[in-house]
Short mmCIF file of N, CA and C in Angstrom, two decimals:
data_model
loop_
_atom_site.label_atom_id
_atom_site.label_comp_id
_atom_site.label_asym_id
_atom_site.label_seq_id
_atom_site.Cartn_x
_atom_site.Cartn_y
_atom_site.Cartn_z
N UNK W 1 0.83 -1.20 0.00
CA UNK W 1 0.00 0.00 0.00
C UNK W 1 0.87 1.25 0.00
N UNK W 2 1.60 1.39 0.54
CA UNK W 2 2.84 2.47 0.47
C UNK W 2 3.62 2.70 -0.64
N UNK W 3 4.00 1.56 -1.37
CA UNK W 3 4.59 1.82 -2.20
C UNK W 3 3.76 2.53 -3.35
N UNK W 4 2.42 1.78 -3.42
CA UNK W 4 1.27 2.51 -4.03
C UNK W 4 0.76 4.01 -4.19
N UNK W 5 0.76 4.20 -2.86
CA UNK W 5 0.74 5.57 -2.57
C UNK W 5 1.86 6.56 -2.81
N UNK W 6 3.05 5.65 -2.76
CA UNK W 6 3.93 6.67 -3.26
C UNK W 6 3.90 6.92 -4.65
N UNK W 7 3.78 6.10 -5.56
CA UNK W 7 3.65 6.02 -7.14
C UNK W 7 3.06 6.93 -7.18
N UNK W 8 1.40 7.03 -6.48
CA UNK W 8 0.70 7.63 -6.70
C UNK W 8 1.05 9.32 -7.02
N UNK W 9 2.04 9.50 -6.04
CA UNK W 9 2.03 10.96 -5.25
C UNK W 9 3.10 11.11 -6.64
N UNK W 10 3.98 10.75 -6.66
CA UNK W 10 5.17 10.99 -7.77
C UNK W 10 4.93 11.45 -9.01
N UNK W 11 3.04 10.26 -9.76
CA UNK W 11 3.17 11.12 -11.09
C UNK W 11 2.22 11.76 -10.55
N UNK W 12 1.98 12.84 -9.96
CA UNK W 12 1.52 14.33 -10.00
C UNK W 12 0.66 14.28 -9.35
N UNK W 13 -0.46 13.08 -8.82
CA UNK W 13 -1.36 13.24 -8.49
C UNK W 13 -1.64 13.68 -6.61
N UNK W 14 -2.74 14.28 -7.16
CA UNK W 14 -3.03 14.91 -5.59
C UNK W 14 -3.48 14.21 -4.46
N UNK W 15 -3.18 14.48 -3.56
CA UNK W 15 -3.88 13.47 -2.12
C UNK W 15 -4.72 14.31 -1.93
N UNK W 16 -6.01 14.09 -2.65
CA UNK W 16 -7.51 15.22 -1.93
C UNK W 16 -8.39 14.18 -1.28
N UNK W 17 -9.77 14.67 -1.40
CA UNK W 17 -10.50 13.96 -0.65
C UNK W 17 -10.87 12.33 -1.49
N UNK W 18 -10.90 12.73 -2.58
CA UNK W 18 -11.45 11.21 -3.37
C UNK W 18 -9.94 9.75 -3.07
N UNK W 19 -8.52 10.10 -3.18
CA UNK W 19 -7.10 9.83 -2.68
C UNK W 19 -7.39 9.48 -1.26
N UNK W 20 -8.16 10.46 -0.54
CA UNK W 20 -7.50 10.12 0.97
C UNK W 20 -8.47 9.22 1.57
N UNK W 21 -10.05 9.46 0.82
CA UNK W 21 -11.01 8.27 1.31
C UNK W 21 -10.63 7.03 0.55
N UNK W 22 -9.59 6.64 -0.26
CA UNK W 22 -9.56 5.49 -0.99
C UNK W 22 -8.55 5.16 -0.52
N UNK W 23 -7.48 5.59 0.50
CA UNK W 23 -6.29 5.27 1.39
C UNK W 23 -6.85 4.66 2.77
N UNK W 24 -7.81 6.16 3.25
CA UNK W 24 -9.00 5.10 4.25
C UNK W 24 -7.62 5.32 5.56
N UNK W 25 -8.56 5.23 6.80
CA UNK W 25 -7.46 5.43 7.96
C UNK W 25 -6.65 4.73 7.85
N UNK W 26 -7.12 2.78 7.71
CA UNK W 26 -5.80 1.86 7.64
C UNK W 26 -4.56 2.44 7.33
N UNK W 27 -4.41 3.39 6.05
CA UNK W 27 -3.12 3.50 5.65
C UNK W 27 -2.77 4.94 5.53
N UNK W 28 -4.03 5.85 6.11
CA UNK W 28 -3.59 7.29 6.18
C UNK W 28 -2.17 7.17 7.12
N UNK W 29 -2.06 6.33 8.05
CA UNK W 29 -0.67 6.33 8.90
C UNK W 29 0.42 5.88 7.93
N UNK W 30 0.50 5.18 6.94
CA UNK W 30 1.75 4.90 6.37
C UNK W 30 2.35 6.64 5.62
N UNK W 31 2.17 7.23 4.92
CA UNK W 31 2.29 8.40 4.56
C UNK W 31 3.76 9.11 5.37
N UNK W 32 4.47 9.17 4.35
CA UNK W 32 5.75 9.97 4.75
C UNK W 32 5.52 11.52 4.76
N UNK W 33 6.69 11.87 5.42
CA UNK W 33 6.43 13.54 5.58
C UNK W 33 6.07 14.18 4.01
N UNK W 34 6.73 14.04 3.29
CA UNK W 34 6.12 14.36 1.91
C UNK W 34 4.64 14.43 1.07
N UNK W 35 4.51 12.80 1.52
CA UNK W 35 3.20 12.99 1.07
C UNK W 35 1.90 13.25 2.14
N UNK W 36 2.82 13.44 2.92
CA UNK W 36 1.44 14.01 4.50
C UNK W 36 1.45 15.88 3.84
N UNK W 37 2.88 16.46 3.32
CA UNK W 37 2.46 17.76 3.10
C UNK W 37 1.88 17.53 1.68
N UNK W 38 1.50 16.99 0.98
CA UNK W 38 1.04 16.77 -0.41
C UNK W 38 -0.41 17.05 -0.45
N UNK W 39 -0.87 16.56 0.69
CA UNK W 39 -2.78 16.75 0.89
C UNK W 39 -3.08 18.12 1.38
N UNK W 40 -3.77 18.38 -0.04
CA UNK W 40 -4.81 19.88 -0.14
C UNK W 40 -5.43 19.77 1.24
N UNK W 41 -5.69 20.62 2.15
CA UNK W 41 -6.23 20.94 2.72
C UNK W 41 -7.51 20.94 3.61
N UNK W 42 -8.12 21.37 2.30
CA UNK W 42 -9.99 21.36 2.20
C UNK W 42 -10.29 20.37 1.99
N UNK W 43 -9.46 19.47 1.23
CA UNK W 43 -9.78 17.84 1.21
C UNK W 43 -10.30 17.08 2.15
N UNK W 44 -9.75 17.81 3.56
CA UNK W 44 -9.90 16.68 4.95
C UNK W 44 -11.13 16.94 5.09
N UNK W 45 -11.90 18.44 4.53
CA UNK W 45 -13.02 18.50 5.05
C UNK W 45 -14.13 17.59 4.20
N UNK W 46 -13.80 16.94 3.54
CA UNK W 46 -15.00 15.61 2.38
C UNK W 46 -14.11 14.66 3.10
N UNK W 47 -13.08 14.54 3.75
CA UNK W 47 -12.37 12.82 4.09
C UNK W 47 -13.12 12.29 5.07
N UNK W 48 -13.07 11.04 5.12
CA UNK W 48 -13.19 11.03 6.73
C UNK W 48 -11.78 9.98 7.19
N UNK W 49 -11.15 10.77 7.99
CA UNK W 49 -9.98 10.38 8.32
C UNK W 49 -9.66 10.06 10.15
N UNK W 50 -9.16 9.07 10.45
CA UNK W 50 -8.79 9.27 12.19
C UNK W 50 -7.53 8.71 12.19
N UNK W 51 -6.75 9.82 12.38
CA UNK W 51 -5.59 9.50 12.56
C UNK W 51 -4.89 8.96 14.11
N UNK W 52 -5.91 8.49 15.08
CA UNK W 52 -5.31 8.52 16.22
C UNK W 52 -4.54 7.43 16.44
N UNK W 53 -4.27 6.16 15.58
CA UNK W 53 -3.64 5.29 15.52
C UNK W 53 -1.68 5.65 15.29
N UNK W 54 -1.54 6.53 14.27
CA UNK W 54 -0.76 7.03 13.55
C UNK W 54 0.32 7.44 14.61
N UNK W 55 1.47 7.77 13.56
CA UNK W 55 2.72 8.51 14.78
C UNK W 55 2.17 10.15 15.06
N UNK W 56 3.03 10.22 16.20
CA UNK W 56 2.98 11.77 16.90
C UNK W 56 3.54 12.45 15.49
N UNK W 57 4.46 12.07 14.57
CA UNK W 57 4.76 13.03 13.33
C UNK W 57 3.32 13.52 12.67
N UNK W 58 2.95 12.08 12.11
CA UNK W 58 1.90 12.41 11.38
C UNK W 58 0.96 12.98 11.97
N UNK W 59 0.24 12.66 13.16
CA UNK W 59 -0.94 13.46 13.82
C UNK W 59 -0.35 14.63 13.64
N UNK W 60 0.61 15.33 14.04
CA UNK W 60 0.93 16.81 14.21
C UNK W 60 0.74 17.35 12.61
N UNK W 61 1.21 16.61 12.02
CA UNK W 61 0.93 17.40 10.40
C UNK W 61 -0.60 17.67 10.16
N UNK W 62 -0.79 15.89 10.20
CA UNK W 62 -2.44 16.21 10.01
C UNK W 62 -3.29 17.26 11.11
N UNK W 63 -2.71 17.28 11.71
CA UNK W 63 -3.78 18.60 12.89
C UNK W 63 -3.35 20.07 11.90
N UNK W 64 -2.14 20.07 11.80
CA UNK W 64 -2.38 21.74 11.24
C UNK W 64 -2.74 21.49 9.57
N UNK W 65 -3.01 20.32 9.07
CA UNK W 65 -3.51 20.55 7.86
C UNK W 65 -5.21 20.52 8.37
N UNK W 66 -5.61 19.59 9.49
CA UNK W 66 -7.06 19.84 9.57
C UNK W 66 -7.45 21.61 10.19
N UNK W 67 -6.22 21.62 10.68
CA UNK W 67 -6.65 23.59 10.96
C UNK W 67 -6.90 24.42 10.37
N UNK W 68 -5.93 24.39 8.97
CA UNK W 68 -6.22 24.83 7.97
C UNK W 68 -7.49 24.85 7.33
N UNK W 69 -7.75 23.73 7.32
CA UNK W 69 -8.58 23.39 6.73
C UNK W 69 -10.29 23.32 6.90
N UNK W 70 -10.28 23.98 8.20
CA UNK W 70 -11.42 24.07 8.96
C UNK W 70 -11.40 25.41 9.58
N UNK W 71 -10.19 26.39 9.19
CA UNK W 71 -10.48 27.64 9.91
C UNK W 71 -11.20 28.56 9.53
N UNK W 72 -12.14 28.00 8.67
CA UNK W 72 -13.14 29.07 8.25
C UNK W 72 -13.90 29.11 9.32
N UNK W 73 -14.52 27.82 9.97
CA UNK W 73 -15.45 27.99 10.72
C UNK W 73 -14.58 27.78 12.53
N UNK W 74 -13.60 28.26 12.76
CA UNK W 74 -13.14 28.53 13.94
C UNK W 74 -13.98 28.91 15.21
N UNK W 75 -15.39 30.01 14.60
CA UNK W 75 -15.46 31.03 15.58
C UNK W 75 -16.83 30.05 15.38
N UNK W 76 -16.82 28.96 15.02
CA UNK W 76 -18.17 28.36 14.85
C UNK W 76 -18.55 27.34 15.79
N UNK W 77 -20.06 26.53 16.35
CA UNK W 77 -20.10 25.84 17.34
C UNK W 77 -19.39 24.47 17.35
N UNK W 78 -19.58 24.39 15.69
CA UNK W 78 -19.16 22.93 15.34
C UNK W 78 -17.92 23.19 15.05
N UNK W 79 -17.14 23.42 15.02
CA UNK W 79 -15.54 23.44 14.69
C UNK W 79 -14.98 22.42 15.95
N UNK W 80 -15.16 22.49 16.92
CA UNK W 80 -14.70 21.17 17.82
C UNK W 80 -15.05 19.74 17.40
N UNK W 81 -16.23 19.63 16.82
CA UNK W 81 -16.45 18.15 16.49
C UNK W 81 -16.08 18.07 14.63
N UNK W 82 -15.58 19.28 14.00
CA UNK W 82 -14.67 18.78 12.83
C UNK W 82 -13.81 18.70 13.28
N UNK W 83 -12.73 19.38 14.20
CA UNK W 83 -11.09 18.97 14.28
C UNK W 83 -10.82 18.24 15.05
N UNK W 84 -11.36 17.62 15.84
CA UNK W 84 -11.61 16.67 17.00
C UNK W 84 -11.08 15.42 16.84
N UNK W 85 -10.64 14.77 15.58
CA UNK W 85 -10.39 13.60 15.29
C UNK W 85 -8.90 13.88 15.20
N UNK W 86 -8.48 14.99 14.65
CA UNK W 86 -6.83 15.71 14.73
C UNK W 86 -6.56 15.89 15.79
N UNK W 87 -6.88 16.13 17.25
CA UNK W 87 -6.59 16.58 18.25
C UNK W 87 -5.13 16.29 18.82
N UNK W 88 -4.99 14.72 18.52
CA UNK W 88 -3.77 14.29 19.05
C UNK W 88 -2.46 15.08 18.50
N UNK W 89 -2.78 16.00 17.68
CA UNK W 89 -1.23 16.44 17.15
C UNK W 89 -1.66 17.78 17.68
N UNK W 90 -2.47 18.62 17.89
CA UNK W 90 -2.74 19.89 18.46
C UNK W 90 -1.46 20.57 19.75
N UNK W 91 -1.06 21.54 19.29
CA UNK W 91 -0.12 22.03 20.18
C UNK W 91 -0.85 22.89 21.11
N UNK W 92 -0.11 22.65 22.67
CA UNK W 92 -0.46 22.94 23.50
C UNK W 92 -1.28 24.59 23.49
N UNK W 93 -0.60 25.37 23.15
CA UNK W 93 -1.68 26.92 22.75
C UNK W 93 -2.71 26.87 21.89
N UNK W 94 -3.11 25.62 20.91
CA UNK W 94 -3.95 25.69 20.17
C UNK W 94 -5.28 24.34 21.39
N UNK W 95 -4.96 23.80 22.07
CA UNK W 95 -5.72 23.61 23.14
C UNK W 95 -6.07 24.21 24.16
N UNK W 96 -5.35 25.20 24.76
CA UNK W 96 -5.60 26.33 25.29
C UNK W 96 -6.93 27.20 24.77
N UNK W 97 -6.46 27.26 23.75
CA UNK W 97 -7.53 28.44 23.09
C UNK W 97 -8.80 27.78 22.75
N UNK W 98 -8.78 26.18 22.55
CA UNK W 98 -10.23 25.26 22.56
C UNK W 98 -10.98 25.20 23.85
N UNK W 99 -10.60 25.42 25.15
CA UNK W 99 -10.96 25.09 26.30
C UNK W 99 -11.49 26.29 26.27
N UNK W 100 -11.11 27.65 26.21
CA UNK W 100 -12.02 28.67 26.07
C UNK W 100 -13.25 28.92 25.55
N UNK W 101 -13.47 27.65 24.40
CA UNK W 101 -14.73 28.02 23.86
C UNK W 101 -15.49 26.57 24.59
N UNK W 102 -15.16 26.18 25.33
CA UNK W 102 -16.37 25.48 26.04
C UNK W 102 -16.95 24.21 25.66
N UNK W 103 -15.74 23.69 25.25
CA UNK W 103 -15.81 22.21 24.66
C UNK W 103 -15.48 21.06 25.42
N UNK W 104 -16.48 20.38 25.12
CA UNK W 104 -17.31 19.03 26.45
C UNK W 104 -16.35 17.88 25.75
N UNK W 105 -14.64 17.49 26.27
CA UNK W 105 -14.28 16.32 25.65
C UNK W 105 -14.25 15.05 26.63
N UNK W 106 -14.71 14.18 26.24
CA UNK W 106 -14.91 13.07 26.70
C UNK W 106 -13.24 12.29 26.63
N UNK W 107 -13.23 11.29 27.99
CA UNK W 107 -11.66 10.81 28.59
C UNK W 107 -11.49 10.12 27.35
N UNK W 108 -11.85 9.75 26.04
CA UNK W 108 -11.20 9.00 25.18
C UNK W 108 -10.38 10.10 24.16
N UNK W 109 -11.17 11.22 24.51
CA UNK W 109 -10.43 12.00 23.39
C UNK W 109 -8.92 12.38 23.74
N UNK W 110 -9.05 13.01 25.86
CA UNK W 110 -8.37 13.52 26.41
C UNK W 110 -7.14 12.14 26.46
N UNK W 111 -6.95 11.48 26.32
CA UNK W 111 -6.25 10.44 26.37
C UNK W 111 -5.24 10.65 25.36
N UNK W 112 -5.74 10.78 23.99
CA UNK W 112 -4.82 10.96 23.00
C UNK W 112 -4.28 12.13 22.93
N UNK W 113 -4.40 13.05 23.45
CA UNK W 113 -3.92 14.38 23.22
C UNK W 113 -2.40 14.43 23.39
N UNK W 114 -1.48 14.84 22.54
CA UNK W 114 -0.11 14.72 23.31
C UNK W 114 0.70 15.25 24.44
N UNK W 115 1.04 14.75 25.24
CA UNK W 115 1.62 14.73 26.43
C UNK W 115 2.09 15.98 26.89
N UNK W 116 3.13 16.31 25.76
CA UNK W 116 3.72 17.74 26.04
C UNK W 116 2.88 18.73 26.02
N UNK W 117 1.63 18.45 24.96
CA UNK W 117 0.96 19.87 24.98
C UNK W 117 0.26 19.95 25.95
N UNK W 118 -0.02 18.40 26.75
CA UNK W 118 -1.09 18.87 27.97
C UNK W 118 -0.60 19.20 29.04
N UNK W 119 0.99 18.92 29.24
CA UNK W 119 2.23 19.36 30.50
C UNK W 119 1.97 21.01 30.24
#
């Protein structure tokens, strides 16, 4: 599957949403730093992706590509339950600033969150 995906990425093609639902979580974790920065953005918002299996590299990419990618609706109610599945790579000031808006996370989420950002 990796090697696949890499082919993929090489002749030109994009990791969007139709790419990243046909990779599917199983193998959203194989993805090297390259082709983790290769995926458009707005894509994550048609994916459905959970990266909480994945390394602390990849979660951290994928969180600021799901930030990106969802900061339109920041100041919105639902913006916690779109980026919510990224959480585990979220740096500690960007959880900070979620607890301000009054978001109810349940101990499975708080579990994955990374260590340092919650120290």
């Amino acid at each position: 599957a990796s090697a696949a995906i890499k082919r993929y990425v090489e002749l030109g093609n994009a990791l969007n949403a139709t790419a990243l639902d046909a990779i599917g979580t199983k193998y959203v974790c194989l993805l090297n730093a390259t082709e983790l920065k290769a995926i458009d953005p707005p894509s994550l918002k048609l994916a459905s992706l959970n990266p909480s299996a994945c390394s602390q590299e990849t979660k951290n990419v994928l969180y600021q590509k799901a930030k990106e990618a969802f900061s339109d609706q920041h100041h919105s109610p639902a913006y916690y339950e779109l980026i919510l599945p990224y959480l585990g790579g979220a740096p500690a000031a960007d959880l900070k600033a979620l607890s301000k808006d009054d978001v109810n996370m349940n101990v499975s989420t708080f579990v994955t969150l990374r260590r340092d950002s919650l120290m």
